[in-house]
Coordinates of C-alpha atoms in Angstrom, one line a residue:
M125 CA 13.7 14.8 1.4
R126 CA 11.6 12.4 3.9
E127 CA 9.6 9.4 3.1
L128 CA 6.1 8.3 4.8
A129 CA 5.1 4.8 4.1
F130 CA 1.5 3.0 6.3
A131 CA -1.3 0.8 5.4
L132 CA -4.9 1.0 6.1
A133 CA -6.1 -2.1 6.7
Y134 CA -9.8 -2.3 5.5
E135 CA -12.8 -4.4 7.2
P136 CA -15.4 -6.0 5.0
G137 CA -17.5 -4.2 4.0
C138 CA -15.6 -0.8 3.9
N139 CA -14.0 -1.2 0.3
R140 CA -15.1 -2.9 -2.6
V141 CA -11.7 -3.2 -4.1
A142 CA -10.8 -4.7 -1.0
D143 CA -13.3 -6.8 -0.8
A144 CA -12.2 -8.4 -3.9
L145 CA -8.7 -8.3 -3.1
A146 CA -9.2 -10.4 -0.1
E147 CA -12.0 -12.9 -1.9
H148 CA -8.3 -13.5 -4.9
S149 CA -5.1 -14.2 -2.9
D150 CA -2.9 -13.7 -6.5
A151 CA -4.6 -10.6 -7.5
R152 CA -2.0 -7.0 -6.8
I153 CA -3.1 -3.7 -8.0
R154 CA -0.4 -0.7 -7.4
S155 CA 0.3 2.6 -8.7
L156 CA 1.8 3.6 -12.2
S157 CA 1.0 7.5 -11.5
L158 CA -0.9 9.1 -9.0
H159 CA -0.8 13.3 -9.0
A160 CA -3.0 15.4 -7.2
T161 CA -4.9 19.0 -7.1
D162 CA -6.9 20.6 -4.3
D163 CA -9.9 19.2 -6.4
R164 CA -9.1 16.2 -8.6
L165 CA -7.4 13.5 -8.3
W166 CA -6.1 10.9 -11.2
R167 CA -4.2 7.4 -11.7
V168 CA -2.9 5.0 -13.2
D169 CA -3.2 1.5 -12.2
H170 CA -1.8 -1.7 -12.8
A171 CA -3.2 -4.8 -11.3
T172 CA -2.4 -8.3 -11.5
G173 CA -3.9 -12.0 -10.6
S174 CA -5.8 -14.3 -12.3
S175 CA -8.6 -14.0 -14.6
E176 CA -11.5 -13.7 -12.4
A177 CA -9.8 -11.3 -10.5
L178 CA -8.5 -9.0 -12.6
D179 CA -12.2 -9.6 -13.6
A180 CA -13.5 -8.3 -10.1
I181 CA -11.2 -6.0 -10.2
S182 CA -12.2 -4.1 -12.7
A183 CA -16.1 -4.2 -11.8
A184 CA -14.8 -2.9 -8.5
F185 CA -13.3 -0.1 -10.7
L186 CA -15.8 0.5 -13.2
D187 CA -19.8 -0.6 -12.0
T188 CA -19.8 0.8 -8.4
E189 CA -19.3 4.2 -6.4
Y190 CA -15.6 3.4 -5.5
Y191 CA -14.3 7.3 -6.7
A192 CA -10.8 6.2 -6.9
D193 CA -9.3 7.0 -2.8
C194 CA -12.4 9.2 -1.3
L195 CA -12.4 7.7 2.2
A196 CA -15.9 9.1 2.7
T197 CA -18.1 6.6 4.2
E198 CA -21.2 7.7 2.2
D199 CA -21.6 8.4 -1.6
C200 CA -19.8 12.1 -1.8
E201 CA -21.7 12.8 -4.9
A202 CA -18.0 13.1 -6.5
T203 CA -17.7 12.8 -9.7
Q204 CA -15.2 9.9 -11.3
T205 CA -14.4 8.6 -14.4
T206 CA -12.9 4.6 -14.8
E207 CA -10.9 3.5 -18.3
V208 CA -9.9 0.2 -18.9
L209 CA -6.5 0.8 -21.0
E210 CA -5.4 -2.8 -20.8
H211 CA -7.3 -6.4 -20.0
T212 CA -5.4 -9.8 -20.5
D213 CA -6.1 -12.7 -19.3
S214 CA -3.3 -12.1 -16.7
A215 CA -2.5 -7.4 -16.3
L216 CA -5.6 -4.8 -16.2
V217 CA -4.6 -1.9 -16.0
L218 CA -6.9 0.9 -15.4
Y219 CA -7.1 5.1 -15.6
S220 CA -9.3 7.0 -13.5
R221 CA -9.8 10.8 -12.9
W222 CA -11.9 12.3 -9.6
E223 CA -13.6 15.8 -9.2
R224 CA -13.8 16.2 -5.6
S225 CA -16.8 17.2 -3.8
P226 CA -16.3 19.4 -0.8
T227 CA -17.5 16.2 1.4
C228 CA -14.6 14.4 0.0
I229 CA -11.6 13.7 1.3
S230 CA -8.6 11.2 0.2
V231 CA -5.1 10.7 1.8
P232 CA -3.5 12.4 -1.6
H233 CA -5.9 15.9 -0.4
I234 CA -5.0 15.0 3.4
A235 CA -1.6 15.4 2.4
R236 CA -1.5 17.9 0.5
T237 CA -2.9 20.4 3.6
H238 CA -0.2 18.8 6.2
L239 CA 3.0 17.9 3.7
G240 CA 2.8 20.6 1.2
D241 CA 3.1 20.4 -2.6
G242 CA 5.4 18.6 -4.7
L243 CA 4.4 15.2 -3.2
L244 CA 4.9 11.9 -4.4
F245 CA 3.0 9.1 -3.9
E246 CA 3.5 5.1 -5.1
T247 CA 0.4 2.7 -3.4
R248 CA 0.2 -1.0 -3.3
H249 CA -3.2 -3.4 -2.7
E250 CA -3.7 -6.3 -2.0
A251 CA -5.9 -8.2 0.5
R252 CA -7.0 -5.9 2.5
H253 CA -3.8 -4.1 2.8
Y254 CA -3.3 -0.6 0.7
T255 CA -0.1 0.5 1.6
W256 CA 1.2 4.2 0.8
R257 CA 4.4 5.7 0.1
I258 CA 4.2 9.4 0.6
I259 CA 8.1 11.4 -1.0
H260 CA 7.9 15.5 1.1
S261 CA 10.0 17.8 1.4
G262 CA 10.2 17.4 5.4
S263 CA 8.9 20.6 6.5
G264 CA 5.4 19.5 6.5
D265 CA 3.6 18.7 9.9
V266 CA 3.4 15.0 10.3
T267 CA 1.8 14.5 13.5
A268 CA -1.4 16.3 12.1
F269 CA -1.8 14.2 8.8
F270 CA -1.7 10.9 10.7
E271 CA -5.0 12.1 13.1
D272 CA -6.4 13.6 10.5
L273 CA -5.9 10.3 8.2
D274 CA -6.4 8.6 11.5
A275 CA -10.2 10.0 12.3
A276 CA -10.7 9.8 8.3
V277 CA -10.7 6.2 7.7
G278 CA -12.4 5.7 11.4
D279 CA -13.5 1.9 12.2
C280 CA -13.7 1.5 8.5
A281 CA -9.0 0.3 8.4
Q282 CA -6.6 0.1 10.8
L283 CA -4.2 2.5 10.3
E284 CA -0.3 0.6 10.8
M285 CA 2.7 2.7 10.5
L286 CA 5.7 1.2 8.9
R287 CA 8.0 3.7 8.2
T288 CA 8.5 8.0 8.5
A289 CA 12.6 8.2 7.7
E290 CA 15.0 10.0 5.3
A291 CA 14.2 9.3 1.2
P292 CA 16.2 6.2 0.3
D293 CA 19.1 8.3 -1.7
A294 CA 20.5 7.2 -5.1
A295 CA 22.3 3.6 -4.0
G296 CA 19.0 3.1 -3.3
E297 CA 20.3 2.6 0.6
P298 CA 17.7 4.7 3.7
S299 CA 19.6 7.3 5.3
G300 CA 19.9 6.2 9.2
T301 CA 16.9 3.0 9.2
S302 CA 17.1 -0.6 9.9
G303 CA 14.9 -1.5 6.6
L304 CA 12.5 -3.2 8.4
A305 CA 9.1 -1.6 9.9
P306 CA 9.3 -2.7 13.7
E307 CA 5.6 -4.3 13.3
Q308 CA 7.3 -6.4 10.1
E309 CA 10.7 -7.2 13.0
A310 CA 8.4 -8.2 15.4
A311 CA 7.0 -11.1 12.7
L312 CA 9.9 -12.7 12.1
R313 CA 12.0 -12.2 15.4
A314 CA 8.3 -14.3 16.7
A315 CA 8.2 -16.8 13.5
V316 CA 12.2 -17.9 14.3
E317 CA 11.8 -18.0 18.3
H318 CA 9.0 -20.0 17.8
G319 CA 9.9 -22.2 14.6
Y320 CA 8.0 -21.0 11.3
Y321 CA 11.4 -21.5 9.5
E322 CA 12.0 -25.4 11.0
S323 CA 11.5 -27.7 8.4
P324 CA 9.3 -29.5 8.9
R325 CA 7.6 -26.1 10.4
A326 CA 6.5 -26.4 14.4
V327 CA 4.1 -23.5 14.0
D328 CA 1.9 -22.4 11.2
V329 CA 0.9 -18.8 10.2
G330 CA -2.4 -19.7 11.5
E331 CA -1.1 -21.0 15.3
L332 CA 1.3 -17.9 15.3
A333 CA -1.3 -15.5 14.3
D334 CA -3.4 -16.7 17.4
H335 CA 0.0 -16.1 19.4
L336 CA 1.0 -12.5 18.3
D337 CA -3.0 -12.1 18.4
V338 CA -3.1 -11.0 14.7
P339 CA -5.3 -12.3 11.4
R340 CA -3.5 -14.5 9.9
S341 CA -3.8 -12.1 6.9
T342 CA -2.1 -9.4 8.4
L343 CA 0.4 -11.6 9.9
T344 CA 1.2 -12.9 6.4
Y345 CA 1.2 -9.5 5.0
R346 CA 4.1 -8.7 7.8
L347 CA 6.4 -11.4 7.0
R348 CA 6.2 -11.2 2.9
R349 CA 7.3 -7.9 3.0
A350 CA 10.0 -8.2 5.3
E351 CA 10.7 -11.6 3.9
Q352 CA 10.9 -9.2 0.3
Y353 CA 12.9 -6.8 1.6
L354 CA 15.4 -8.7 3.1
A355 CA 15.8 -11.0 -0.3
K356 CA 15.9 -7.9 -2.4
R357 CA 19.0 -6.7 0.0
Y358 CA 20.6 -10.0 0.6
V359 CA 20.5 -10.4 -3.6
G360 CA 21.4 -6.4 -4.3
G361 CA 24.5 -6.7 -2.0
S362 CA 26.0 -9.8 -3.1
Q363 CA 26.8 -8.1 -6.2
F364 CA 30.4 -7.6 -8.0
P365 CA 32.8 -4.9 -7.0
G366 CA 32.3 -2.1 -8.9
S367 CA 28.5 -3.1 -9.9
R368 CA 25.1 -2.4 -8.5
P369 CA 21.8 -3.8 -8.2
D370 CA 19.7 -4.1 -11.4
G371 CA 16.4 -2.3 -9.6
R372 CA 16.2 -0.2 -6.7
L373 CA 15.1 -1.4 -3.2
E374 CA 11.8 -1.1 -2.1
Y375 CA 11.9 -0.5 1.8
S376 CA 8.4 1.1 2.4
N377 CA 6.3 -2.0 2.7

């Protein structure tokens, strides 16, 4: 099995959900389940954040022509139904069902075209970054998948490759990989070299982002993912002999 992980960084105004998340830095959305056939897509998503953030996310799904995961830049005349399964002060669970039109396109459907059936999808959405993890058989055309995906998102989003490697084994370790995506490793190295982790800090995130010529939000995202990976790996590797980590390590974003 093979693993693909990548992120779409949406420009303002191109994705209502990304816009809502960008306005609420505490909010996150992750998929609990995501399935696609040739003409349909259905998913369950779990969002966390402040009450105001969850209201904005709910509105983005329910009150606009969002169409689950559709990459079309104009109204594609798809049919979508979204239901709120749970809405509390700190959590929101949404079920979405989407029936494609001939002009609709999405990440799962591009993946089905080039990577075949039997795909597993995981997503995480924070700020303008929409991170995808796909597990596939390894027999498809990954290059064609990314070429079509890049063409589909156009100027609305930047495509950032995070990893392509063997899927994690039973112990949670990916085969033959270093763990960090190249962009995350570069961000972490630059942060160390420029004194970001010194006390007091020699530079702040904004200064470091200017030095690397990347948006502040992008650098923050990369550092957070790198720190999350290293922290989980450290804790997982420090278990007593014969024990196993309580949860699998996440290497996708």
